[in-house]
XYZ file of C-alpha atoms in Angstrom:
322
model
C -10.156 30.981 12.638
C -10.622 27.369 12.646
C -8.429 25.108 14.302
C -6.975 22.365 12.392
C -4.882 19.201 13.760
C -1.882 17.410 11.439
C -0.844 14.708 12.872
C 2.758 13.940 11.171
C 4.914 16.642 9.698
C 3.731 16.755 5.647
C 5.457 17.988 2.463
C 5.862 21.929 2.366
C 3.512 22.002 -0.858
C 0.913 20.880 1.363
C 1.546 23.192 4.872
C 2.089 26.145 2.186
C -1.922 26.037 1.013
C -3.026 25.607 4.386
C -1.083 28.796 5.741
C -1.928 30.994 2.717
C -5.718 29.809 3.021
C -6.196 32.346 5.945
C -9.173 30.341 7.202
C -7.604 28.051 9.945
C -5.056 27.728 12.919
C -2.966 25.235 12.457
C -1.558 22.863 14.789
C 1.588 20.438 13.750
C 2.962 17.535 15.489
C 6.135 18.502 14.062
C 8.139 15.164 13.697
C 8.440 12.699 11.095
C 7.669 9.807 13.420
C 4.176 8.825 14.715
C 1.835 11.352 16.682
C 1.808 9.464 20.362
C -2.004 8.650 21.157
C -2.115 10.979 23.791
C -0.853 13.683 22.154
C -2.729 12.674 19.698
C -6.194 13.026 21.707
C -4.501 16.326 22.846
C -4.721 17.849 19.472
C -7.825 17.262 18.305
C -9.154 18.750 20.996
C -11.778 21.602 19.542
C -10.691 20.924 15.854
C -12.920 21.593 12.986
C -10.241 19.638 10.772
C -8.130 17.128 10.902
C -5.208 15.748 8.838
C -3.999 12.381 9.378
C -2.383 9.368 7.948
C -2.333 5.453 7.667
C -1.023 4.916 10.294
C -3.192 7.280 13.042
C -6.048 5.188 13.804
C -9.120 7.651 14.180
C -11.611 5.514 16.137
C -14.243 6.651 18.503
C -12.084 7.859 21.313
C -10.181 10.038 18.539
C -13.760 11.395 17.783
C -15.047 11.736 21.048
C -11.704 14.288 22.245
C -12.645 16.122 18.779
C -16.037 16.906 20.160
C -18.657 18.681 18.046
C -16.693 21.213 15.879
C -15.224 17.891 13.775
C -16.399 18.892 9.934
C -13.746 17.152 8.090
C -10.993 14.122 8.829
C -8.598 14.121 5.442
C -6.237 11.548 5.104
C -2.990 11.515 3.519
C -3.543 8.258 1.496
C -5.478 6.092 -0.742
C -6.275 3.546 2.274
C -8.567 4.353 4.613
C -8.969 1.307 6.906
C -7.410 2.562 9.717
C -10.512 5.206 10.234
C -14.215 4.077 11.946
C -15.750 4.714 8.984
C -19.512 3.852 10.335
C -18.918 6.380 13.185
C -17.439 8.861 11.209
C -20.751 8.704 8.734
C -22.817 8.357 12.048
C -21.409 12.123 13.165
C -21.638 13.926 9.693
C -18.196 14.345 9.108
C -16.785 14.493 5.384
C -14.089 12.930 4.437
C -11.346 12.851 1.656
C -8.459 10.905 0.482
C -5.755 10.717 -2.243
C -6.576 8.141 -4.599
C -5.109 8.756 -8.552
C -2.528 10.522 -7.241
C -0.191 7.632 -6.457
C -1.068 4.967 -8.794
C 1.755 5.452 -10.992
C 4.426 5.452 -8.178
C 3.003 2.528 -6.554
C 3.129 1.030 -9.967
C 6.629 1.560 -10.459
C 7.319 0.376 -6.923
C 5.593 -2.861 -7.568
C 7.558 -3.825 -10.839
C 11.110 -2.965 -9.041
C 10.095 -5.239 -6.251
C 8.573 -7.813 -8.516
C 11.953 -7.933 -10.489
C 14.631 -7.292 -7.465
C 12.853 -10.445 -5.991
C 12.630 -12.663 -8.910
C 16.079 -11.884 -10.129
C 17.329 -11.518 -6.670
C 19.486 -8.636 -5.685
C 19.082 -7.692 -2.745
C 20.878 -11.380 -2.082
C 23.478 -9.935 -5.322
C 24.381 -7.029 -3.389
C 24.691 -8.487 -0.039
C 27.655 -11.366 -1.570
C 28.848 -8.441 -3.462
C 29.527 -6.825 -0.322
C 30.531 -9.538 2.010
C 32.811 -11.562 -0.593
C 30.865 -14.092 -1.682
C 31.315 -13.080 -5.245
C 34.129 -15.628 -6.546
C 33.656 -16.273 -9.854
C 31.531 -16.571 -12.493
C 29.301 -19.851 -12.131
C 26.406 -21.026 -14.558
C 23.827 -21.775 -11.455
C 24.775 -19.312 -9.439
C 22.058 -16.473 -8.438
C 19.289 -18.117 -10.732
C 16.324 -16.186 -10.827
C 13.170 -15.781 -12.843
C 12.750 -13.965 -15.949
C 9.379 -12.321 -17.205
C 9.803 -13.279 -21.101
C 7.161 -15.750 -21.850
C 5.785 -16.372 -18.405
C 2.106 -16.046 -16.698
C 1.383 -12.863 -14.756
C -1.549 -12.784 -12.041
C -3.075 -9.567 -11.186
C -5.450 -10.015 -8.018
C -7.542 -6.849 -8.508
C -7.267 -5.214 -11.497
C -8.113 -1.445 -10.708
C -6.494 1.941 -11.094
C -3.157 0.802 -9.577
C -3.556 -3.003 -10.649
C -4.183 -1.665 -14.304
C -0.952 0.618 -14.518
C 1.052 -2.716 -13.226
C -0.102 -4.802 -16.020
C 0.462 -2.083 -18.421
C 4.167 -2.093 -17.480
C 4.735 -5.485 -17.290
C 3.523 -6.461 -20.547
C 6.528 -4.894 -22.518
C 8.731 -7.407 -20.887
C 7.520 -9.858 -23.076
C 4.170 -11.567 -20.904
C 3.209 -14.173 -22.427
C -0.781 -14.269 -20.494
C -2.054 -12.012 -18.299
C -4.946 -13.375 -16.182
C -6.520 -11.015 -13.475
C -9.674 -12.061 -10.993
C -11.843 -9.487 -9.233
C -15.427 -8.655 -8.516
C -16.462 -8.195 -11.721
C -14.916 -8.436 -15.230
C -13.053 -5.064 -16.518
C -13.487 -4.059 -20.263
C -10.541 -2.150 -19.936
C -8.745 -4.865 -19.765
C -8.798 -5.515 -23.496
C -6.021 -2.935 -23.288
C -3.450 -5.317 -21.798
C -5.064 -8.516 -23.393
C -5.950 -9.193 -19.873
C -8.171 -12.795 -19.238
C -11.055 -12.321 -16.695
C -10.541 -15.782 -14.505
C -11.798 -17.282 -11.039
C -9.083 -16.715 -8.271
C -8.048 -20.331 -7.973
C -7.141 -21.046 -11.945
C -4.884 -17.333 -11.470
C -3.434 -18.587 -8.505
C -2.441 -22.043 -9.919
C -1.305 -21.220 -13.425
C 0.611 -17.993 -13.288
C 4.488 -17.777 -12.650
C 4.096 -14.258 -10.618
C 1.192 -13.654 -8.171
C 0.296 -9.488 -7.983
C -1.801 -8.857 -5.362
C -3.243 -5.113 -6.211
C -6.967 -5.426 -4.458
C -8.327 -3.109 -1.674
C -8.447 -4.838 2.281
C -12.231 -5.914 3.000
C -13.711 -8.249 4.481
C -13.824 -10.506 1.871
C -9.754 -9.993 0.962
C -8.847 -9.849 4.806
C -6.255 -12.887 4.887
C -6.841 -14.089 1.286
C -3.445 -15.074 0.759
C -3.440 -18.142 3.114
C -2.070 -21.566 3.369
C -4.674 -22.753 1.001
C -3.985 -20.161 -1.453
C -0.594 -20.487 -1.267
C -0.698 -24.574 -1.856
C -2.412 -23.693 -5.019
C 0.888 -21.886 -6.170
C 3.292 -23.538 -8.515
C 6.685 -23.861 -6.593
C 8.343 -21.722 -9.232
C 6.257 -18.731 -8.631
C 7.047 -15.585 -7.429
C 4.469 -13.554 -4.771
C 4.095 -9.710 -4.552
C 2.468 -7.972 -2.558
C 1.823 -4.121 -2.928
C -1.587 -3.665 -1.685
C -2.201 -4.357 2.449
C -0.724 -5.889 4.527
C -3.769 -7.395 5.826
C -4.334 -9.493 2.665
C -1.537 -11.962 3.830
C -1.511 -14.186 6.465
C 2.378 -14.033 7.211
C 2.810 -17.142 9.050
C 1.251 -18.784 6.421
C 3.414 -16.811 3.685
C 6.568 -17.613 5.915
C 5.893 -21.737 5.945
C 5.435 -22.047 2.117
C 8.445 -19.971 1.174
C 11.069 -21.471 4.131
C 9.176 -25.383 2.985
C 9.580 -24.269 -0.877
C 6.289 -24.678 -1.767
C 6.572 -20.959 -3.352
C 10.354 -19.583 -4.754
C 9.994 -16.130 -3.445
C 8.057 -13.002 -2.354
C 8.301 -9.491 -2.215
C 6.656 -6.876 -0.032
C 5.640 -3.517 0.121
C 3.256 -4.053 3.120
C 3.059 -5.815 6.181
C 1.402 -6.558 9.542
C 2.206 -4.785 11.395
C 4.384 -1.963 10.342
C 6.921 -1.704 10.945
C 7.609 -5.598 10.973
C 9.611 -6.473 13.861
C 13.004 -6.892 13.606
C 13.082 -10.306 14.733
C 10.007 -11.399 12.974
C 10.634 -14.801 10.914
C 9.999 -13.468 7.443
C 13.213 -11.410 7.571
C 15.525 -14.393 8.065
C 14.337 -15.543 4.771
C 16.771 -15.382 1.758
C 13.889 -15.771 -0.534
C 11.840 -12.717 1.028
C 12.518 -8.986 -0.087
C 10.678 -6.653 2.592
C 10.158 -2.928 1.567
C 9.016 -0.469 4.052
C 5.310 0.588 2.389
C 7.222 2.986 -0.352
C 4.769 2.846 -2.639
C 4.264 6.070 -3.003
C 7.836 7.407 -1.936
C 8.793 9.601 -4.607
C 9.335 13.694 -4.102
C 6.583 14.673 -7.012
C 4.138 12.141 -5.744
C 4.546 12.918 -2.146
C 4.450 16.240 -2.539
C 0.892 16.112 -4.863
C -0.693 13.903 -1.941
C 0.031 16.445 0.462
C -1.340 19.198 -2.010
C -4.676 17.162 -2.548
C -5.419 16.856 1.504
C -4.516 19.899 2.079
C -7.197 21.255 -0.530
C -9.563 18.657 0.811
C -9.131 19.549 4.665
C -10.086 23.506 3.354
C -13.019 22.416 1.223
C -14.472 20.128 3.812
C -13.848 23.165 6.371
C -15.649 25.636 4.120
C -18.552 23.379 2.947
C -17.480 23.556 -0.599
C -16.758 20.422 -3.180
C -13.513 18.363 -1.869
C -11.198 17.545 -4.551
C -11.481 14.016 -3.662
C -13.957 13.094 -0.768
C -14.828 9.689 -0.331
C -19.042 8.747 -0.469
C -19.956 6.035 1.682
């Protein structure tokens, strides 16, 4: 039997393939909070598998208490930045992931947060609750509406496609998008192929939906940001990584941008005290992107069938090539 390491407590769909598989021992850090490192470099100890998620960072000490018998790390996410990907190669060990799988909850996600933020209720609900709800009054609680306005999709792949395709319908007026490359798909959504500076300056909402590399690593600065129009509304559903938050946090407490909304941060959790959540004009989610019971519950299914397959040397239903 080999012996397999998860490091979080997963969805039953996926802990039900692995115990009917017959093939491996499996070892839980039963709790829905964070493996401790050291218990961490504990477990892998010996393992031919491991399952892990964003938030374990498997780097070459990780590796090193594996030893040897490492055939397979899968990861319970579409990310995989938080893994030493040229060691990893370096050793032979396969890897898989759960892209597909989530794009349509984290595209669902990104609309509620683009709209709670624009049309601002978390702020509605909090003078709901504490009074502040008088009367009636014609400036009151002014937001931004999607009818006729500019949407900016920064990365238009799997998940950046399925946002556009549900914000359309609300009556988008232009949707630009910038990227690598240019996208025939995006025909589909009338989207306009443009550099990232004429997205960033004409478009009333600002999607960021691109994968963290180098090149994206703090893209979202003051310069970018300066380049905004003072009416527009940032979102941010991709890494946290992307942003530089101190930068974020001076144009939306100077006014230089009306609002933003995000999924991710850095670090996560944000501190409570950290200067983005005193802002009125700042709707912080807790990376729920995915957070729905079906979605959750396929992710877990997919790693779970990846961890076996990289195990028995057989096809992964999702590895990733690099």
């Amino acid at each position: 039997m080999m012996k397999v390491f998860i490091t979080r407590r997963i969805p039953q769909e996926g802990m039900k393939i692995l115990s009917q598989a017959g093939v491996c021992k499996v070892s839980l850090w039963d709790s829905d909070e964070p493996v401790p490192r050291v218990e961490l470099l504990k477990g892998v100890e010996g393992a031919h598998g491991l399952l892990c998620l964003l938030s374990d960072k498997i780097d070459t000490e990780v590796l090193d208490a594996a030893g040897p018998n490492l055939k397979v790390i899968s990861t319970l996410s579409v990310g995989f930045d938080h893994m030493a990907m040229d060691e990893i190669k370096k050793r032979g060990v396969r890897v898989g992931y759960t892209p597909d799988v989530l794009t349509d909850a984290t595209a669902e996600l990104t609309v509620a947060l683009l709209l709670a933020t624009a049309r601002r209720l978390p702020e509605g609900v909090v003078e709901v609750k504490n009074g502040g709800w008088s009367t009636w009054k014609p400036l009151w609680l002014c937001g931004y509406g999607l009818s006729g306005s500019t949407v900016g999709v920064i990365g238009l792949g799997r998940i950046g496609m399925a946002i556009a395709r549900r914000l359309k319908p609300f009556g988008v007026k232009k949707l630009l998008y910038s990227g690598r490359t240019a996208k025939s798909y995006a025909a589909e959504v009338e989207g306009e192929y443009v550099p990232l500076d004429t997205l960033v300056s004409e478009s009333d909402f600002v999607v960021v939906s691109c994968a963290l590399t180098p090149e994206t690593q703090g893209l979202c600065n003051k310069d970018f940001f300066s380049k905004m129009k003072n009416t527009a509304v940032f979102i941010n559903t991709s890494r946290g990584a992307v942003v530089n938050q101190e930068d974020l946090y001076q144009a939306l407490s100077s006014g230089q941008i009306a609002c933003a909304g995000l999924d991710v941060t850095t670090p996560e959790p944000l501190p409570t005290d950290h200067p983005l959540l005193t802002l009125k004009n700042c709707v912080v989610l807790p990376h729920i992107g995915s957070a729905t019971y079906s979605t959750r519950g396929i992710m877990a299914e997919l790693s779970a069938n990846n961890l076996l397959a990289g195990l028995q040397g057989t096809d992964m239903p999702s590895e990733l090539k690099f």
